[in-house]
Amino acid sequence: NVPVYQSATLPFTDREEKHAALVDWWEMSRRGEGRLALVEGEAGVGKTRLVEEVIRYAETQGATVLRGHCYEFGSGVPYQPIAEALREVFSRGAEEAQGRREETSTSPLLCALAPVWLAELSRLLPELRLAFPNLPEPMDAFGEAARQRLFEAVVHFLQAEVDRRRPGLSTAAGSAIIFLDDLHWT
């Protein structure tokens, strides 16, 4: 049986079966069997709450969680939910650095990434150029090649974040969840 972790505000009821299924999928992913779960349903039925409860459980197991949100009247910025998720993790890392009173408020995660991948990520997060003024320009690439380099940079970022949070463990021991809420608005 998979425990259901309940929120301190409202009880989480009538979703135990779906919760258990998503936790099972996450556990398989954690063992190196990557998974994608799409949760669908009518507005207001509790999809976000269900996923947040699974995330709460996964975080107790040491999962790295990235959250992005899609908006109905968004600005049309490509990959905006991914950029939002990355910004959250970068901000968290910078806050951790400030909490340790490090000389720089730059996230240790960002410092762990090679400049080539930081340059690619600056396509999504232009503010990286402020934190790293000597960052090289992203490689000239167009179409599918540019998209693949950007995706590879995000993968390097995710791996660095998992490694940072779970030092000394194998890749399969670390885990990440990317939660993109209201994906239908993309």
XYZ file of C-alpha atoms in Angstrom:
186
model
C 0.000 0.000 0.000
C 1.166 3.493 -0.852
C 0.561 6.045 1.892
C -1.514 9.096 1.039
C 0.130 12.234 2.406
C -2.518 14.681 3.415
C -2.463 18.435 3.354
C -2.788 20.374 6.576
C -5.660 22.368 5.122
C -8.269 20.111 3.541
C -8.473 16.323 3.613
C -7.486 14.518 0.435
C -10.225 11.960 -0.200
C -11.733 9.840 -2.966
C -8.564 9.910 -5.085
C -6.497 7.229 -3.345
C -6.497 4.868 -6.350
C -5.341 7.547 -8.788
C -2.805 8.796 -6.237
C -1.396 5.290 -5.816
C -1.161 4.813 -9.591
C 0.772 8.080 -10.013
C 3.070 7.239 -7.113
C 3.747 3.845 -8.744
C 4.634 5.612 -11.997
C 6.964 7.955 -10.108
C 8.606 5.008 -8.339
C 9.227 3.318 -11.718
C 10.719 6.548 -13.019
C 12.899 6.784 -9.936
C 14.297 3.346 -10.794
C 15.350 4.670 -14.185
C 12.221 3.836 -16.173
C 11.282 7.351 -17.348
C 7.584 8.090 -17.325
C 5.155 10.679 -18.580
C 1.781 11.090 -16.927
C -0.989 13.288 -18.266
C -3.831 13.953 -15.855
C -7.031 15.070 -17.526
C -10.513 15.898 -16.370
C -13.098 18.610 -16.105
C -12.189 21.938 -14.524
C -12.367 21.856 -10.739
C -12.267 18.071 -10.236
C -8.965 18.183 -8.345
C -6.313 17.384 -10.947
C -3.815 19.905 -9.589
C -4.450 18.797 -6.006
C -3.909 15.155 -6.986
C -0.574 15.950 -8.612
C 0.473 18.193 -5.704
C -0.178 15.314 -3.287
C 2.000 13.002 -5.405
C 4.675 15.700 -5.496
C 4.473 16.073 -1.719
C 5.166 12.334 -1.395
C 7.986 12.438 -3.970
C 9.648 15.356 -2.186
C 9.779 13.298 1.007
C 11.774 10.792 -1.058
C 14.219 13.503 -2.193
C 12.773 14.288 -5.625
C 13.715 17.475 -7.419
C 10.488 19.196 -8.433
C 10.095 21.804 -11.147
C 6.757 23.542 -11.585
C 5.554 25.538 -14.533
C 2.131 26.824 -15.397
C 0.485 27.419 -18.765
C -1.802 30.401 -19.093
C -4.858 30.854 -21.277
C -3.912 34.388 -22.195
C -0.152 33.858 -22.156
C 2.326 36.037 -23.943
C 3.082 33.405 -26.538
C 6.677 33.068 -25.341
C 7.998 29.698 -26.539
C 8.626 27.242 -23.707
C 7.288 29.713 -21.141
C 6.202 26.979 -18.651
C 9.674 25.390 -18.830
C 11.320 28.784 -18.294
C 9.051 29.358 -15.282
C 10.017 25.986 -13.806
C 13.736 26.656 -14.314
C 13.448 30.143 -12.781
C 11.916 28.649 -9.646
C 14.851 26.284 -9.189
C 17.421 29.003 -9.959
C 15.751 31.315 -7.426
C 15.708 28.580 -4.819
C 19.430 27.963 -5.386
C 20.236 31.674 -5.087
C 18.226 31.885 -1.851
C 20.147 28.882 -0.491
C 23.436 30.612 -1.372
C 22.319 33.800 0.397
C 21.186 31.738 3.401
C 24.700 30.311 3.647
C 26.067 33.851 3.278
C 28.155 32.920 0.289
C 29.988 35.748 -1.462
C 27.810 35.392 -4.531
C 24.067 35.063 -4.662
C 24.403 33.032 -7.850
C 22.979 29.565 -7.574
C 25.614 26.853 -7.029
C 23.641 24.921 -9.621
C 24.366 27.540 -12.248
C 28.033 27.533 -11.334
C 28.064 23.743 -11.846
C 26.873 24.011 -15.454
C 29.360 24.383 -18.283
C 29.259 27.809 -19.966
C 28.069 26.248 -23.226
C 24.896 24.970 -21.501
C 24.374 28.205 -19.580
C 24.590 30.030 -22.911
C 21.919 27.752 -24.372
C 19.714 28.223 -21.291
C 20.029 31.986 -21.703
C 17.731 31.579 -24.710
C 14.996 30.772 -22.174
C 16.338 32.873 -19.316
C 17.972 36.058 -20.588
C 18.667 37.115 -16.986
C 21.485 34.550 -16.908
C 23.536 37.064 -18.871
C 23.320 39.435 -15.880
C 24.613 36.767 -13.497
C 27.293 35.652 -15.970
C 28.344 38.712 -18.007
C 31.172 36.808 -19.751
C 28.875 34.056 -20.942
C 29.509 33.142 -24.582
C 26.737 33.571 -27.111
C 24.665 30.441 -27.790
C 25.819 28.431 -30.761
C 24.350 29.537 -34.069
C 21.764 26.915 -34.815
C 18.376 27.032 -36.458
C 15.207 24.964 -36.490
C 15.489 21.458 -35.131
C 19.200 21.802 -34.300
C 18.534 24.851 -32.090
C 15.650 23.078 -30.381
C 17.776 19.985 -29.704
C 20.590 22.075 -28.197
C 18.091 23.855 -25.958
C 16.581 20.548 -24.850
C 20.062 19.169 -24.185
C 20.856 22.217 -22.041
C 17.697 21.599 -20.005
C 18.709 17.942 -19.547
C 22.162 19.028 -18.330
C 20.466 21.450 -15.950
C 18.158 18.734 -14.582
C 21.036 16.310 -14.120
C 23.104 18.955 -12.333
C 20.189 19.781 -10.019
C 19.541 16.118 -9.177
C 23.282 15.570 -8.590
C 23.463 18.680 -6.403
C 20.547 17.550 -4.262
C 21.664 13.925 -4.026
C 25.497 14.006 -4.103
C 27.311 10.721 -4.508
C 24.272 8.766 -5.647
C 23.763 7.086 -8.991
C 21.598 8.799 -11.583
C 18.772 6.330 -10.934
C 18.844 7.181 -7.213
C 18.096 10.838 -7.941
C 14.805 11.819 -9.450
C 13.028 14.801 -10.925
C 9.408 15.665 -11.522
C 8.415 18.359 -13.969
C 4.848 19.480 -13.352
C 3.312 21.643 -16.074
C -0.124 22.692 -14.891
C -2.874 23.548 -17.390
C -0.828 22.202 -20.292
C -3.898 22.369 -22.533
C -3.413 26.148 -22.788
C -0.219 25.684 -24.783
